[in-house]
C-alpha positions in Angstrom: -64.1 11.3 35.5 -65.9 12.5 32.3 -64.1 15.2 30.3 -67.1 16.0 28.1 -67.7 19.7 27.6 -65.3 20.5 30.5 -63.1 23.6 30.5 -60.5 24.3 33.2 -60.6 28.0 33.0 -58.2 30.3 34.9 -55.4 28.7 36.9 -54.7 30.6 40.1 -52.6 30.5 43.3 -54.7 27.8 44.8 -54.3 25.4 41.9 -50.6 26.0 41.8 -50.5 25.1 45.5 -52.4 21.9 44.8 -50.0 21.1 41.9 -47.0 21.6 44.3 -48.6 19.1 46.7 -49.3 16.7 43.8 -45.6 17.0 42.7 -44.4 16.3 46.3 -46.6 13.2 46.5 -45.2 11.8 43.2 -41.6 12.7 44.0 -41.9 10.9 47.4 -43.8 7.9 46.0 -47.0 8.3 47.9 -49.1 10.2 50.4 -47.4 9.0 53.6 -43.9 9.7 52.4 -44.9 13.2 51.4 -46.2 14.2 54.9 -42.8 15.1 56.2 -41.8 17.3 53.3 -45.1 19.1 53.1 -45.5 19.3 56.9 -49.2 18.5 56.7 -51.2 15.3 57.6 -51.8 12.5 55.2 -55.5 13.1 55.3 -54.9 16.8 54.3 -52.7 15.7 51.5 -55.4 13.3 50.3 -58.0 16.1 50.4 -55.8 18.4 48.3 -55.2 15.7 45.7 -59.0 14.8 45.5 -59.8 18.5 45.1 -57.2 18.8 42.4 -58.6 15.8 40.6 -62.1 17.4 40.8 -60.8 20.7 39.6 -59.1 19.1 36.6 -61.9 16.6 36.0 -59.2 13.8 35.9 -58.1 10.8 37.9 -54.4 11.5 38.6 -53.4 8.5 40.7 -54.4 5.1 42.1 -53.9 4.5 45.8 -54.8 1.3 47.8 -53.4 -2.0 48.8 -51.4 -2.1 45.6 -49.6 1.1 46.5 -49.4 4.5 44.9 -49.3 4.7 41.1 -50.0 7.5 38.5 -52.6 7.1 35.9 -51.7 7.9 32.3 -53.4 11.3 32.7 -51.6 11.8 36.0 -48.2 11.2 34.4 -49.0 13.9 31.8 -50.1 16.3 34.5 -47.0 15.6 36.5 -44.7 16.3 33.6 -46.6 19.5 32.8 -46.5 20.5 36.5 -42.7 20.3 36.5 -42.5 22.5 33.4 -45.0 25.0 35.0 -43.2 25.2 38.3 -39.8 25.5 36.5 -41.2 28.4 34.5 -42.5 30.1 37.6 -39.1 29.8 39.2 -37.4 31.2 36.1 -39.8 34.1 36.1 -39.0 34.9 39.8 -35.3 34.7 39.1 -35.5 37.1 36.2 -37.7 39.5 38.2 -35.3 39.3 41.1 -32.4 40.0 38.8 -34.0 43.3 37.8 -34.9 44.3 41.3 -32.6 46.8 43.1 -33.2 44.9 46.4 -33.2 41.2 45.5 -35.7 38.8 46.9 -36.3 35.1 46.5 -34.6 32.1 48.0 -31.1 30.8 48.4 -30.7 27.1 49.2 -27.4 26.0 50.8 -26.5 22.4 51.5 -23.6 21.7 53.8 -21.6 18.7 54.7 -21.0 17.4 58.2 -18.8 19.6 60.5 -18.2 22.4 57.9 -20.6 25.1 58.9 -19.0 25.8 62.3 -15.4 25.2 61.2 -13.7 28.7 61.6 -11.7 28.1 58.5 -14.9 28.0 56.4 -16.2 31.4 57.8 -19.8 30.2 57.1 -21.4 32.5 59.8 -19.6 35.5 58.2 -20.8 34.4 54.7 -24.4 34.4 56.0 -24.0 37.7 57.7 -22.5 39.4 54.7 -25.1 37.9 52.3 -28.0 39.0 54.6 -26.6 42.6 54.6 -26.6 42.5 50.7 -30.0 40.9 50.4 -32.1 41.4 53.5 -35.3 40.3 51.8 -33.9 37.0 50.7 -35.1 33.7 52.3 -32.4 31.3 53.3 -32.7 27.5 53.5 -29.9 25.3 54.8 -29.6 21.6 55.4 -26.9 19.0 56.1 -26.2 16.1 53.7 -23.5 13.6 52.7 -21.0 14.5 50.0 -22.5 12.4 47.2 -26.0 13.7 48.0 -24.7 17.3 48.0 -23.3 16.8 44.5 -26.6 15.3 43.3 -28.7 18.1 45.0 -26.7 20.9 43.4 -26.7 19.2 40.0 -30.5 18.7 40.2 -31.0 22.4 41.0 -32.4 21.5 44.5 -29.8 23.8 46.1 -27.9 26.8 44.8 -24.7 26.2 46.6 -23.0 23.2 48.4 -20.2 23.4 50.9 -18.5 20.0 50.9 -15.4 17.9 51.0 -14.5 16.5 47.6 -12.6 13.4 46.6 -13.3 14.1 42.9 -14.3 16.9 40.5 -17.4 16.4 38.5 -17.6 18.1 35.0 -21.0 19.7 35.8 -19.9 21.5 38.9 -17.7 24.6 39.6 -15.4 24.5 42.7 -14.2 27.3 44.9 -11.6 25.8 47.3 -12.1 27.0 50.9 -9.5 25.1 52.9 -7.9 21.6 53.3 -8.1 19.0 56.1 -5.4 16.6 57.1 -7.1 13.4 58.0 -5.2 11.1 60.5 -5.9 7.7 62.0 -7.3 7.5 65.6 -8.3 5.0 68.3 -10.0 5.6 71.6 -8.7 5.5 75.2 -10.5 2.2 75.7 -8.9 0.5 72.7 -6.3 -2.2 73.4 -3.7 -0.3 71.3 -3.7 2.7 73.7 -1.1 1.2 76.0 1.4 0.6 73.2 4.1 3.1 72.2 4.5 4.2 68.5 7.7 2.1 68.4 5.7 -1.0 69.5 2.9 -0.5 66.9 3.6 -2.0 63.5 1.7 -1.4 60.3 0.6 -5.1 60.3 -0.9 -4.6 63.8 -2.8 -1.5 62.7 -4.0 -3.0 59.4 -5.3 -6.0 61.3 -7.7 -3.9 63.5 -11.3 -3.4 62.7 -11.5 0.0 60.8 -14.2 2.3 59.5 -14.5 3.4 55.9 -16.4 6.6 54.9 -18.8 4.7 52.5 -18.0 6.5 49.3 -15.4 6.4 46.5 -12.2 8.1 47.8 -9.4 9.9 45.9 -6.2 8.0 45.3 -4.3 9.3 48.3 -7.1 8.2 50.7 -7.6 4.9 49.0 -3.9 4.0 49.4 -4.2 4.6 53.2 -7.3 2.4 53.5 -6.7 -0.4 51.0 -4.7 -2.6 53.3 -6.9 -2.1 56.4 -9.6 -4.4 57.8 -12.6 -2.3 56.8 -15.6 -3.9 58.5 -17.7 -0.8 59.3 -19.1 2.3 57.5 -19.7 5.8 58.8 -19.8 8.8 56.6 -20.6 11.6 59.1 -17.8 12.6 61.5 -20.1 12.6 64.5 -21.2 9.0 64.0 -17.6 7.9 63.1 -16.3 9.5 66.3 -18.9 7.8 68.4 -17.9 4.4 66.9 -14.2 5.1 67.6 -15.0 6.1 71.2 -16.7 2.7 71.6 -13.2 1.2 71.7 -14.0 -1.3 68.9 -12.9 0.6 65.8 -10.1 2.8 64.5 -10.8 5.4 61.7 -9.5 8.5 60.0 -10.8 11.9 61.1 -9.8 15.4 60.2 -7.0 16.5 62.5 -8.8 19.8 63.4 -12.0 17.9 64.3 -10.2 15.3 66.4 -7.8 17.6 68.2 -10.1 18.5 71.2 -10.6 14.8 71.9 -6.9 14.1 71.6 -6.2 16.9 74.1 -8.8 15.5 76.5 -7.3 12.0 76.3 -10.3 10.4 74.6 -8.5 9.8 71.3 -5.0 8.7 70.4 -3.4 9.2 67.0 -2.0 6.1 65.4 0.7 5.3 62.9 2.9 8.4 63.2 3.3 10.9 60.4 2.8 8.4 57.6 -0.9 7.7 58.3 -2.7 10.6 56.7 -4.4 11.9 53.6 -5.5 15.4 52.5 -9.1 16.3 51.9 -10.1 19.5 50.1 -13.2 21.5 51.2 -15.0 23.6 48.5 -18.1 25.6 47.7 -19.7 24.0 44.7 -22.3 25.3 42.2 -23.8 23.9 39.0 -22.1 25.1 35.9 -24.3 27.5 33.9 -23.9 30.4 31.6 -25.1 32.8 34.2 -26.0 31.9 37.8 -29.2 33.5 39.2 -28.8 36.6 41.3 -29.0 34.9 44.8 -26.3 32.4 43.8 -24.2 35.1 42.2 -24.4 37.3 45.3 -23.4 34.4 47.6 -20.5 33.5 45.3 -19.3 37.0 45.5 -19.4 36.8 49.3 -17.4 33.6 49.2 -14.8 35.2 46.8 -14.6 38.2 49.1 -14.0 36.1 52.2 -11.8 33.3 50.8 -9.9 35.2 48.1 -10.4 32.1 45.9 -11.5 31.9 42.3 -13.8 29.4 40.6 -12.1 26.2 39.2 
């Protein structure tokens, strides 16, 4: 596209919408991959990008058999778009800070099984927060621990509720509760008929076991290091289903597994020596001053948990 004697003029809401779509396409690596995030069809995405290119009088990307790729101009516009959208977000945060009745967005990312654990008190957190900020928009999603850390560090979420096997320097932690994780097999597993006295450590360690698929703290690693780890399942629901198949043994939080033990579907293995402790915490990115939505939610957490930041 020719840039001769071209002037962009005013940038309004419609152009900002197109730039957000352009950013989503680049972040997802193409038009098809961006459909789900944007919740619009690929053809509509394509129309928005074409209109943006016409508005800017620039070719932003190449698409075809060779795949999606940014042009040199597209790379510059992408970088400027990130700066523009970050500035708009900062403007909104500052305006909300000064508002008596705060508005804006709070993004929370939660690990498997935590949101409905009564020890977390997540429904109470949400209720209290909504009372304090009724105009706030809430977004919540579920992710694995390592992804939650990344999402919070990258400012894609304000708060994460997650187990932690480590403490990262860039994050603040508010401990919520601890889980005792014990070893289990199913009612269809060959070990079910053996008593605790008949079971030996060698027998247990020789069975096909499931690992969480992430780097564990020392206490957990010591429990798993001698076992025959031939399967991976991070989320408790998937891990439980694999245990119930009768082909695997695995560690689960005691509180999570207890209903299945009571119903006879699971049996605990290895006596009192087979366990490790797993802390659950609310995490936020370290910053000089959290924005108002984050600060409000952290105050709610402190109020309900009685814990301080560490």
